[in-house]
PDB file of C-alpha atoms and ligand atoms in Angstrom:
ATOM      1  CA  UNK A  92       0.441  10.390  23.235  1.00 47.00           C
ATOM      2  CA  UNK A  93       1.413  12.765  20.245  1.00 48.00           C
ATOM      3  CA  UNK A  94       4.797  11.796  18.707  1.00 52.00           C
ATOM      4  CA  UNK A  95       7.520  14.129  19.270  1.00 51.00           C
ATOM      5  CA  UNK A  96       9.752  15.589  16.572  1.00 48.00           C
ATOM      6  CA  UNK A  97      13.375  14.845  16.913  1.00 50.00           C
ATOM      7  CA  UNK A  98      15.901  16.749  14.764  1.00 43.00           C
ATOM      8  CA  UNK A  99      18.456  14.346  13.095  1.00 43.00           C
ATOM      9  CA  UNK A 100      21.223  16.753  12.716  1.00 39.00           C
ATOM     10  CA  UNK A 101      23.236  14.525  10.395  1.00 41.00           C
ATOM     11  CA  UNK A 102      20.487  14.470   7.752  1.00 43.00           C
ATOM     12  CA  UNK A 103      19.293  17.781   8.759  1.00 45.00           C
ATOM     13  CA  UNK A 104      15.876  16.063   8.416  1.00 64.00           C
ATOM     14  CA  UNK A 105      13.077  16.069  10.870  1.00 84.00           C
ATOM     15  CA  UNK A 106      12.199  12.564  11.983  1.00 91.00           C
ATOM     16  CA  UNK A 107       9.252  11.594  14.329  1.00 93.00           C
ATOM     17  CA  UNK A 108      10.223   9.394  17.057  1.00 96.00           C
ATOM     18  CA  UNK A 109       8.226   6.173  18.145  1.00 97.00           C
ATOM     19  CA  UNK A 110       5.499   7.124  20.458  1.00 96.00           C
ATOM     20  CA  UNK A 111       6.011   5.501  23.778  1.00 95.00           C
ATOM     21  CA  UNK A 112       2.970   3.330  23.791  1.00 95.00           C
ATOM     22  CA  UNK A 113       4.251   1.527  20.748  1.00 97.00           C
ATOM     23  CA  UNK A 114       6.879  -1.368  21.171  1.00 97.00           C
ATOM     24  CA  UNK A 115       9.652  -0.922  18.674  1.00 97.00           C
ATOM     25  CA  UNK A 116      10.274  -4.804  18.540  1.00 96.00           C
ATOM     26  CA  UNK A 117       6.747  -5.223  17.381  1.00 96.00           C
ATOM     27  CA  UNK A 118       6.258  -2.817  14.515  1.00 98.00           C
ATOM     28  CA  UNK A 119       4.665  -4.723  11.552  1.00 98.00           C
ATOM     29  CA  UNK A 120       7.158  -5.328   8.939  1.00 98.00           C
ATOM     30  CA  UNK A 121       4.693  -4.788   6.080  1.00 98.00           C
ATOM     31  CA  UNK A 122       1.463  -2.705   6.273  1.00 98.00           C
ATOM     32  CA  UNK A 123      -1.196  -2.637   3.636  1.00 99.00           C
ATOM     33  CA  UNK A 124      -3.867  -0.144   3.326  1.00 99.00           C
ATOM     34  CA  UNK A 125      -7.144   0.220   1.543  1.00 99.00           C
ATOM     35  CA  UNK A 126      -7.354   3.992   1.544  1.00 98.00           C
ATOM     36  CA  UNK A 127     -11.080   4.505   1.302  1.00 98.00           C
ATOM     37  CA  UNK A 128     -13.610   7.225   1.958  1.00 98.00           C
ATOM     38  CA  UNK A 129     -12.170  10.153   0.067  1.00 98.00           C
ATOM     39  CA  UNK A 130     -15.589  10.775  -1.683  1.00 98.00           C
ATOM     40  CA  UNK A 131     -17.563  10.736   1.541  1.00 98.00           C
ATOM     41  CA  UNK A 132     -15.059  12.820   3.266  1.00 98.00           C
ATOM     42  CA  UNK A 133     -15.413  15.491   0.530  1.00 98.00           C
ATOM     43  CA  UNK A 134     -19.283  15.082   0.489  1.00 98.00           C
ATOM     44  CA  UNK A 135     -19.388  15.558   4.146  1.00 98.00           C
ATOM     45  CA  UNK A 136     -17.818  19.009   3.677  1.00 98.00           C
ATOM     46  CA  UNK A 137     -19.924  20.025   0.794  1.00 98.00           C
ATOM     47  CA  UNK A 138     -17.060  19.592  -1.587  1.00 98.00           C
ATOM     48  CA  UNK A 139     -16.647  17.685  -4.934  1.00 98.00           C
ATOM     49  CA  UNK A 140     -15.531  14.128  -4.638  1.00 98.00           C
ATOM     50  CA  UNK A 141     -12.271  14.965  -6.305  1.00 98.00           C
ATOM     51  CA  UNK A 142     -11.283  17.344  -3.320  1.00 98.00           C
ATOM     52  CA  UNK A 143     -11.354  14.126  -1.273  1.00 98.00           C
ATOM     53  CA  UNK A 144      -8.813  12.451  -3.502  1.00 98.00           C
ATOM     54  CA  UNK A 145      -6.512  15.546  -3.210  1.00 98.00           C
ATOM     55  CA  UNK A 146      -6.753  15.583   0.579  1.00 98.00           C
ATOM     56  CA  UNK A 147      -6.106  11.805   0.533  1.00 98.00           C
ATOM     57  CA  UNK A 148      -2.701  12.417  -1.086  1.00 98.00           C
ATOM     58  CA  UNK A 149      -1.768  14.357   2.050  1.00 98.00           C
ATOM     59  CA  UNK A 150      -2.640  11.606   4.406  1.00 98.00           C
ATOM     60  CA  UNK A 151      -0.760   9.112   2.402  1.00 98.00           C
ATOM     61  CA  UNK A 152       2.491  11.333   2.343  1.00 98.00           C
ATOM     62  CA  UNK A 153       2.196  11.672   6.107  1.00 98.00           C
ATOM     63  CA  UNK A 154       1.420   7.914   6.438  1.00 98.00           C
ATOM     64  CA  UNK A 155       4.554   7.041   4.347  1.00 98.00           C
ATOM     65  CA  UNK A 156       6.761   9.402   6.314  1.00 97.00           C
ATOM     66  CA  UNK A 157       5.532   7.936   9.754  1.00 98.00           C
ATOM     67  CA  UNK A 158       5.875   4.368   8.812  1.00 98.00           C
ATOM     68  CA  UNK A 159       9.456   4.998   7.376  1.00 98.00           C
ATOM     69  CA  UNK A 160      10.379   6.874  10.642  1.00 97.00           C
ATOM     70  CA  UNK A 161       8.915   3.859  12.840  1.00 98.00           C
ATOM     71  CA  UNK A 162      10.737   1.268  10.959  1.00 97.00           C
ATOM     72  CA  UNK A 163       8.016  -0.282   8.778  1.00 98.00           C
ATOM     73  CA  UNK A 164       9.844  -2.034   6.082  1.00 98.00           C
ATOM     74  CA  UNK A 165       7.050  -2.146   3.418  1.00 98.00           C
ATOM     75  CA  UNK A 166       3.970   0.016   2.860  1.00 98.00           C
ATOM     76  CA  UNK A 167       1.398  -1.200   0.185  1.00 99.00           C
ATOM     77  CA  UNK A 168      -1.406   1.012  -0.722  1.00 99.00           C
ATOM     78  CA  UNK A 169      -4.442   0.530  -2.831  1.00 98.00           C
ATOM     79  CA  UNK A 170      -4.708   3.597  -5.102  1.00 98.00           C
ATOM     80  CA  UNK A 171      -6.999   2.452  -8.045  1.00 98.00           C
ATOM     81  CA  UNK A 172      -8.627  -0.935  -8.533  1.00 98.00           C
ATOM     82  CA  UNK A 173      -9.316  -2.728 -11.779  1.00 98.00           C
ATOM     83  CA  UNK A 174     -13.046  -2.180 -10.807  1.00 98.00           C
ATOM     84  CA  UNK A 175     -12.551   1.659 -10.329  1.00 98.00           C
ATOM     85  CA  UNK A 176     -12.732   2.279 -14.121  1.00 98.00           C
ATOM     86  CA  UNK A 177     -16.392   1.828 -13.789  1.00 98.00           C
ATOM     87  CA  UNK A 178     -16.580   5.421 -12.195  1.00 98.00           C
ATOM     88  CA  UNK A 179     -17.636   8.356 -14.280  1.00 98.00           C
ATOM     89  CA  UNK A 180     -14.866   9.264 -16.693  1.00 98.00           C
ATOM     90  CA  UNK A 181     -14.438  12.637 -15.027  1.00 98.00           C
ATOM     91  CA  UNK A 182     -13.453  11.113 -11.795  1.00 98.00           C
ATOM     92  CA  UNK A 183     -11.094   8.591 -13.451  1.00 98.00           C
ATOM     93  CA  UNK A 184      -9.476  11.342 -15.362  1.00 98.00           C
ATOM     94  CA  UNK A 185      -9.003  13.546 -12.373  1.00 98.00           C
ATOM     95  CA  UNK A 186      -7.311  10.493 -10.488  1.00 98.00           C
ATOM     96  CA  UNK A 187      -5.028   9.725 -13.380  1.00 98.00           C
ATOM     97  CA  UNK A 188      -3.926  13.408 -13.573  1.00 98.00           C
ATOM     98  CA  UNK A 189      -3.596  13.583  -9.752  1.00 98.00           C
ATOM     99  CA  UNK A 190      -1.318  10.511  -9.816  1.00 98.00           C
ATOM    100  CA  UNK A 191       0.855  12.134 -12.517  1.00 98.00           C
ATOM    101  CA  UNK A 192       1.034  15.470 -10.653  1.00 98.00           C
ATOM    102  CA  UNK A 193       1.953  13.899  -7.275  1.00 98.00           C
ATOM    103  CA  UNK A 194       4.416  11.625  -8.710  1.00 98.00           C
ATOM    104  CA  UNK A 195       6.170  14.216 -10.577  1.00 97.00           C
ATOM    105  CA  UNK A 196       6.342  16.537  -7.516  1.00 97.00           C
ATOM    106  CA  UNK A 197       7.492  13.841  -5.173  1.00 98.00           C
ATOM    107  CA  UNK A 198      10.052  11.725  -7.177  1.00 97.00           C
ATOM    108  CA  UNK A 199      13.259  13.629  -5.994  1.00 96.00           C
ATOM    109  CA  UNK A 200      12.086  13.788  -2.341  1.00 96.00           C
ATOM    110  CA  UNK A 201      11.373  10.117  -2.362  1.00 97.00           C
ATOM    111  CA  UNK A 202      14.882   9.481  -3.870  1.00 97.00           C
ATOM    112  CA  UNK A 203      16.527  11.657  -1.428  1.00 96.00           C
ATOM    113  CA  UNK A 204      14.617   9.990   1.600  1.00 96.00           C
ATOM    114  CA  UNK A 205      15.680   6.515   0.560  1.00 97.00           C
ATOM    115  CA  UNK A 206      12.233   5.520  -0.394  1.00 98.00           C
ATOM    116  CA  UNK A 207      11.982   2.820  -2.863  1.00 98.00           C
ATOM    117  CA  UNK A 208       8.740   3.193  -4.982  1.00 98.00           C
ATOM    118  CA  UNK A 209       7.284   0.325  -6.953  1.00 98.00           C
ATOM    119  CA  UNK A 210       3.861  -0.104  -8.718  1.00 98.00           C
ATOM    120  CA  UNK A 211       1.705  -3.134  -8.424  1.00 98.00           C
ATOM    121  CA  UNK A 212      -0.827  -3.571 -11.301  1.00 98.00           C
ATOM    122  CA  UNK A 213      -1.461  -3.850 -14.830  1.00 97.00           C
ATOM    123  CA  UNK A 214       0.267  -0.589 -15.922  1.00 98.00           C
ATOM    124  CA  UNK A 215      -0.481  -1.038 -19.604  1.00 97.00           C
ATOM    125  CA  UNK A 216      -3.904   0.523 -19.458  1.00 96.00           C
ATOM    126  CA  UNK A 217      -2.718   3.677 -17.728  1.00 98.00           C
ATOM    127  CA  UNK A 218      -2.165   6.811 -19.604  1.00 98.00           C
ATOM    128  CA  UNK A 219       1.325   7.103 -21.342  1.00 98.00           C
ATOM    129  CA  UNK A 220       2.402  10.171 -19.327  1.00 98.00           C
ATOM    130  CA  UNK A 221       1.632   8.410 -16.145  1.00 98.00           C
ATOM    131  CA  UNK A 222       3.268   5.287 -17.336  1.00 98.00           C
ATOM    132  CA  UNK A 223       6.441   7.371 -18.136  1.00 98.00           C
ATOM    133  CA  UNK A 224       6.338   8.898 -14.723  1.00 98.00           C
ATOM    134  CA  UNK A 225       6.034   5.496 -13.133  1.00 98.00           C
ATOM    135  CA  UNK A 226       9.027   4.095 -15.088  1.00 98.00           C
ATOM    136  CA  UNK A 227      11.088   7.096 -14.002  1.00 98.00           C
ATOM    137  CA  UNK A 228      10.132   6.906 -10.321  1.00 98.00           C
ATOM    138  CA  UNK A 229      10.769   3.297 -10.241  1.00 98.00           C
ATOM    139  CA  UNK A 230      14.204   3.751 -11.790  1.00 98.00           C
ATOM    140  CA  UNK A 231      15.346   6.639  -9.793  1.00 97.00           C
ATOM    141  CA  UNK A 232      14.565   4.987  -6.540  1.00 98.00           C
ATOM    142  CA  UNK A 233      15.581   1.316  -7.483  1.00 98.00           C
ATOM    143  CA  UNK A 234      18.683   1.261  -5.468  1.00 98.00           C
ATOM    144  CA  UNK A 235      17.197   2.966  -2.307  1.00 98.00           C
ATOM    145  CA  UNK A 236      17.494   0.996   0.870  1.00 98.00           C
ATOM    146  CA  UNK A 237      14.791   2.715   2.808  1.00 98.00           C
ATOM    147  CA  UNK A 238      10.922   1.720   2.999  1.00 98.00           C
ATOM    148  CA  UNK A 239       9.509  -0.195   0.034  1.00 98.00           C
ATOM    149  CA  UNK A 240       6.537   1.775  -1.043  1.00 98.00           C
ATOM    150  CA  UNK A 241       4.194  -0.148  -3.278  1.00 98.00           C
ATOM    151  CA  UNK A 242       1.324   1.702  -5.019  1.00 98.00           C
ATOM    152  CA  UNK A 243      -1.360  -0.568  -6.491  1.00 98.00           C
ATOM    153  CA  UNK A 244      -2.614   1.189  -9.546  1.00 98.00           C
ATOM    154  CA  UNK A 245      -5.135  -0.608 -11.921  1.00 98.00           C
ATOM    155  CA  UNK A 246      -4.551  -3.435  -9.465  1.00 98.00           C
ATOM    156  CA  UNK A 247      -6.851  -6.325  -8.975  1.00 98.00           C
ATOM    157  CA  UNK A 248      -6.054  -9.459  -6.659  1.00 98.00           C
ATOM    158  CA  UNK A 249      -7.869 -11.839  -9.060  1.00 98.00           C
ATOM    159  CA  UNK A 250      -6.044 -10.380 -12.006  1.00 98.00           C
ATOM    160  CA  UNK A 251      -2.663 -10.891 -10.221  1.00 98.00           C
ATOM    161  CA  UNK A 252      -3.520 -14.463  -9.550  1.00 98.00           C
ATOM    162  CA  UNK A 253      -4.435 -15.194 -13.088  1.00 98.00           C
ATOM    163  CA  UNK A 254      -1.368 -13.445 -14.406  1.00 98.00           C
ATOM    164  CA  UNK A 255       0.852 -15.639 -11.994  1.00 98.00           C
ATOM    165  CA  UNK A 256      -1.132 -18.839 -13.210  1.00 98.00           C
ATOM    166  CA  UNK A 257      -0.536 -17.971 -16.866  1.00 98.00           C
ATOM    167  CA  UNK A 258       3.299 -17.391 -16.297  1.00 98.00           C
ATOM    168  CA  UNK A 259       3.582 -20.822 -14.603  1.00 98.00           C
ATOM    169  CA  UNK A 260       1.470 -22.485 -17.473  1.00 98.00           C
ATOM    170  CA  UNK A 261       3.672 -20.856 -20.178  1.00 98.00           C
ATOM    171  CA  UNK A 262       6.765 -22.079 -18.458  1.00 98.00           C
ATOM    172  CA  UNK A 263       5.325 -25.583 -18.314  1.00 98.00           C
ATOM    173  CA  UNK A 264       4.244 -25.661 -21.911  1.00 98.00           C
ATOM    174  CA  UNK A 265       7.914 -24.539 -22.909  1.00 98.00           C
ATOM    175  CA  UNK A 266       9.227 -27.427 -20.879  1.00 97.00           C
ATOM    176  CA  UNK A 267      10.952 -25.191 -18.469  1.00 97.00           C
ATOM    177  CA  UNK A 268       8.792 -26.274 -15.434  1.00 97.00           C
ATOM    178  CA  UNK A 269       7.343 -29.589 -14.143  1.00 97.00           C
ATOM    179  CA  UNK A 270       3.749 -28.726 -13.037  1.00 97.00           C
ATOM    180  CA  UNK A 271       4.069 -31.176 -10.247  1.00 97.00           C
ATOM    181  CA  UNK A 272       6.862 -28.990  -8.744  1.00 97.00           C
ATOM    182  CA  UNK A 273       4.407 -25.905  -8.502  1.00 98.00           C
ATOM    183  CA  UNK A 274       4.082 -25.192  -4.761  1.00 98.00           C
ATOM    184  CA  UNK A 275       3.018 -22.203  -2.728  1.00 97.00           C
ATOM    185  CA  UNK A 276       6.557 -20.822  -2.712  1.00 97.00           C
ATOM    186  CA  UNK A 277       6.866 -20.894  -6.501  1.00 98.00           C
ATOM    187  CA  UNK A 278       3.349 -19.498  -6.866  1.00 98.00           C
ATOM    188  CA  UNK A 279       4.213 -16.536  -4.547  1.00 98.00           C
ATOM    189  CA  UNK A 280       7.327 -15.802  -6.527  1.00 97.00           C
ATOM    190  CA  UNK A 281       5.215 -14.931  -9.469  1.00 98.00           C
ATOM    191  CA  UNK A 282       3.289 -12.378  -7.668  1.00 98.00           C
ATOM    192  CA  UNK A 283       4.068  -8.528  -7.451  1.00 98.00           C
ATOM    193  CA  UNK A 284       5.055  -9.090  -3.758  1.00 98.00           C
ATOM    194  CA  UNK A 285       7.627 -11.733  -4.519  1.00 97.00           C
ATOM    195  CA  UNK A 286      10.453  -9.638  -2.913  1.00 95.00           C
ATOM    196  CA  UNK A 287       8.592  -8.284   0.050  1.00 95.00           C
ATOM    197  CA  UNK A 288       6.270 -11.013   1.379  1.00 92.00           C
ATOM    198  CA  UNK A 289       2.789 -10.798   2.968  1.00 98.00           C
ATOM    199  CA  UNK A 290       1.394  -7.922   4.879  1.00 98.00           C
ATOM    200  CA  UNK A 291       1.482  -8.280   8.719  1.00 98.00           C
ATOM    201  CA  UNK A 292      -1.359  -5.779   9.051  1.00 98.00           C
ATOM    202  CA  UNK A 293      -4.134  -4.776   6.753  1.00 98.00           C
ATOM    203  CA  UNK A 294      -5.825  -1.255   7.540  1.00 99.00           C
ATOM    204  CA  UNK A 295      -9.029  -0.228   5.779  1.00 98.00           C
ATOM    205  CA  UNK A 296     -10.616   3.173   6.498  1.00 98.00           C
ATOM    206  CA  UNK A 297     -14.219   4.332   5.984  1.00 98.00           C
ATOM    207  CA  UNK A 298     -16.140   1.699   7.723  1.00 98.00           C
ATOM    208  CA  UNK A 299     -16.425  -0.976   4.888  1.00 98.00           C
ATOM    209  CA  UNK A 300     -15.783  -4.393   5.765  1.00 98.00           C
ATOM    210  CA  UNK A 301     -14.562  -6.024   2.616  1.00 98.00           C
ATOM    211  CA  UNK A 302     -11.267  -6.741   0.795  1.00 98.00           C
ATOM    212  CA  UNK A 303     -12.612  -5.291  -2.495  1.00 98.00           C
ATOM    213  CA  UNK A 304     -10.218  -7.461  -4.585  1.00 98.00           C
ATOM    214  CA  UNK A 305      -7.009  -6.363  -2.710  1.00 98.00           C
ATOM    215  CA  UNK A 306      -3.940  -8.799  -2.284  1.00 98.00           C
ATOM    216  CA  UNK A 307      -6.201 -11.961  -2.220  1.00 98.00           C
ATOM    217  CA  UNK A 308      -3.174 -14.288  -1.888  1.00 98.00           C
ATOM    218  CA  UNK A 309      -1.107 -12.084   0.402  1.00 98.00           C
ATOM    219  CA  UNK A 310      -3.664 -11.365   3.030  1.00 98.00           C
ATOM    220  CA  UNK A 311      -4.115 -14.960   4.048  1.00 98.00           C
ATOM    221  CA  UNK A 312      -2.750 -14.311   7.545  1.00 97.00           C
ATOM    222  CA  UNK A 313      -2.751 -10.621   7.785  1.00 98.00           C
ATOM    223  CA  UNK A 314      -4.228  -9.059  11.027  1.00 98.00           C
ATOM    224  CA  UNK A 315      -7.091  -6.728   9.893  1.00 98.00           C
ATOM    225  CA  UNK A 316      -7.820  -3.383  11.411  1.00 98.00           C
ATOM    226  CA  UNK A 317     -10.996  -1.637  10.311  1.00 98.00           C
ATOM    227  CA  UNK A 318     -11.895   1.936  11.300  1.00 98.00           C
ATOM    228  CA  UNK A 319     -14.882   4.141  10.434  1.00 98.00           C
ATOM    229  CA  UNK A 320     -12.439   7.177   9.989  1.00 99.00           C
ATOM    230  CA  UNK A 321     -12.410   8.429   6.412  1.00 99.00           C
ATOM    231  CA  UNK A 322      -9.054   8.084   4.797  1.00 99.00           C
ATOM    232  CA  UNK A 323      -8.401  11.995   4.625  1.00 98.00           C
ATOM    233  CA  UNK A 324      -8.800  12.169   8.372  1.00 98.00           C
ATOM    234  CA  UNK A 325      -6.501   9.094   9.161  1.00 98.00           C
ATOM    235  CA  UNK A 326      -3.848  10.938  10.935  1.00 98.00           C
ATOM    236  CA  UNK A 327      -0.934  10.173  13.209  1.00 98.00           C
ATOM    237  CA  UNK A 328      -3.252   9.428  16.051  1.00 98.00           C
ATOM    238  CA  UNK A 329      -5.271   7.000  14.032  1.00 98.00           C
ATOM    239  CA  UNK A 330      -2.124   5.303  12.750  1.00 98.00           C
ATOM    240  CA  UNK A 331      -0.863   4.816  16.367  1.00 98.00           C
ATOM    241  CA  UNK A 332      -4.336   3.384  17.261  1.00 98.00           C
ATOM    242  CA  UNK A 333      -3.971   0.909  14.370  1.00 98.00           C
ATOM    243  CA  UNK A 334      -0.385  -0.069  15.443  1.00 98.00           C
ATOM    244  CA  UNK A 335      -1.386  -0.427  19.070  1.00 98.00           C
ATOM    245  CA  UNK A 336      -4.265  -2.602  18.270  1.00 98.00           C
ATOM    246  CA  UNK A 337      -2.016  -4.752  16.007  1.00 98.00           C
ATOM    247  CA  UNK A 338       0.541  -5.000  18.961  1.00 97.00           C
ATOM    248  CA  UNK A 339      -2.189  -6.373  21.139  1.00 96.00           C
ATOM    249  CA  UNK A 340      -3.042  -9.344  18.794  1.00 95.00           C
ATOM    250  CA  UNK A 341      -1.677 -12.949  19.276  1.00 92.00           C
ATOM    251  CA  UNK A 342      -0.784 -14.302  15.675  1.00 94.00           C
ATOM    252  CA  UNK A 343      -0.937 -18.076  15.905  1.00 92.00           C
ATOM    253  CA  UNK A 344      -0.884 -19.027  12.180  1.00 92.00           C
ATOM    254  CA  UNK A 345      -3.116 -22.047  12.866  1.00 92.00           C
ATOM    255  CA  UNK A 346      -0.961 -23.241  15.797  1.00 93.00           C
ATOM    256  CA  UNK A 347      -1.445 -23.018  19.560  1.00 92.00           C
ATOM    257  CA  UNK A 348       1.177 -20.650  20.361  1.00 89.00           C
ATOM    258  CA  UNK A 349       1.787 -16.923  19.330  1.00 89.00           C
ATOM    259  CA  UNK A 350       4.443 -16.700  16.532  1.00 84.00           C
ATOM    260  CA  UNK A 351       6.887 -14.011  15.485  1.00 65.00           C
ATOM    261  CA  UNK A 352       5.482 -12.042  12.463  1.00 52.00           C
ATOM    262  CA  UNK A 353       7.321 -12.996   9.251  1.00 45.00           C
ATOM    263  CA  UNK A 354      10.324 -10.901   8.560  1.00 43.00           C
ATOM    264  CA  UNK A 355      11.484  -9.472   5.190  1.00 43.00           C
TER     265      UNK A 355
HETATM  266  C1  IPE B 110     -11.070   5.778  -2.184  1.00 90.27           C
HETATM  267  O1  IPE B 110     -12.003   6.591  -1.904  1.00 90.27           O
HETATM  268  C2  IPE B 110     -10.073   6.193  -3.284  1.00 90.27           C
HETATM  269  C3  IPE B 110     -10.302   5.468  -4.586  1.00 90.27           C
HETATM  270  C4  IPE B 110     -10.948   4.380  -4.679  1.00 90.27           C
HETATM  271  C5  IPE B 110      -9.645   5.917  -5.685  1.00 90.27           C
HETATM  272  P1  IPE B 110     -13.469   6.653  -2.530  1.00 90.27           P
HETATM  273  O2  IPE B 110     -13.329   7.537  -3.885  1.00 90.27           O
HETATM  274  O3  IPE B 110     -13.832   5.123  -2.862  1.00 90.27           O
HETATM  275  O4  IPE B 110     -14.264   7.229  -1.606  1.00 90.27           O
HETATM  276  P2  IPE B 110     -15.903   6.919  -1.185  1.00 90.27           P
HETATM  277  O5  IPE B 110     -15.683   5.340  -0.698  1.00 90.27           O
HETATM  278  O6  IPE B 110     -16.570   7.045  -2.419  1.00 90.27           O
HETATM  279  O7  IPE B 110     -16.349   7.611  -0.002  1.00 90.27           O
HETATM  280  C1  IPE B 111     -11.255   0.143  -2.858  1.00 90.27           C
HETATM  281  O1  IPE B 111     -12.045   1.174  -2.637  1.00 90.27           O
HETATM  282  C2  IPE B 111     -10.178   0.478  -3.873  1.00 90.27           C
HETATM  283  C3  IPE B 111      -9.276   1.598  -3.514  1.00 90.27           C
HETATM  284  C4  IPE B 111      -9.161   2.138  -2.302  1.00 90.27           C
HETATM  285  C5  IPE B 111      -8.331   2.006  -4.512  1.00 90.27           C
HETATM  286  P1  IPE B 111     -13.470   1.159  -3.402  1.00 90.27           P
HETATM  287  O2  IPE B 111     -14.291   2.310  -2.947  1.00 90.27           O
HETATM  288  O3  IPE B 111     -13.353   1.102  -4.902  1.00 90.27           O
HETATM  289  O4  IPE B 111     -14.247  -0.230  -2.892  1.00 90.27           O
HETATM  290  P2  IPE B 111     -15.710  -0.586  -2.973  1.00 90.27           P
HETATM  291  O5  IPE B 111     -16.231  -0.294  -4.259  1.00 90.27           O
HETATM  292  O6  IPE B 111     -16.434   0.269  -1.815  1.00 90.27           O
HETATM  293  O7  IPE B 111     -15.697  -2.063  -2.602  1.00 90.27           O
HETATM  294 MG1   MG B 112     -14.798   3.823  -1.767  1.00 90.27          MG
END
């Protein structure tokens, strides 16, 4: 069923109500997305790869809006990996400029819509203008109470784990931490996701069946939804399919009985 638009007169804002086939009580708290297939989408239309990235931004905007409307508490998306630097400089430069343009354009609407944007990754290596916009967007939306929108930019799961290990080692050397007290909870508190917890659902588009160095620690018990649809074509119907599929799963976390998903 196509979601219907309902007008929220208080906010004078259009919100999309949850489709009937989805159970409001079983909406994933945290969704992670590997937004893949932009290049192939463009190629299939005889366009340059970069046009695929531009189209992918529209899909992301719509996905964020729907997740927010449907009660998802956190959306974490893979925008640029530590491995993506190996692409031709032209494409990398295009992506950095695209991130700048989109961020600049969207800061105020995210602020007014209650979105709290955060960036995961090694931001030092990003162009200065982009870093400034990231700092501004993070600051402007810091106290927002709506959806947590996490954009993984120059992010690598292995790098994140190494940085966490390094921080714990430094605390131990300083005498602030007894190494024998390091447990999973403490380790997780050094990760980018310390405040939001693990994804309940991982979506990967474009037919690939790998993790590509994404959230290696946090995906330990996520439900995985793979689709052949290319990211720019991942519309509301595709999101509904992914959520319906998620709702059909039994999450046992190693036990014998289904367990409630983790809450934020
Ligand atoms: C994903 O789409 C976006 C980024 C990695 C930045 P791709 O650019 O990987 O598209 P394909 O996989 O080549 O089609
Ligand atoms: C994963 O996609 C990274 C992002 C979506 C940003 P890639 O296209 O880089 O992954 P591989 O190279 O196919 O594994
Ligand atoms: Mg790809």
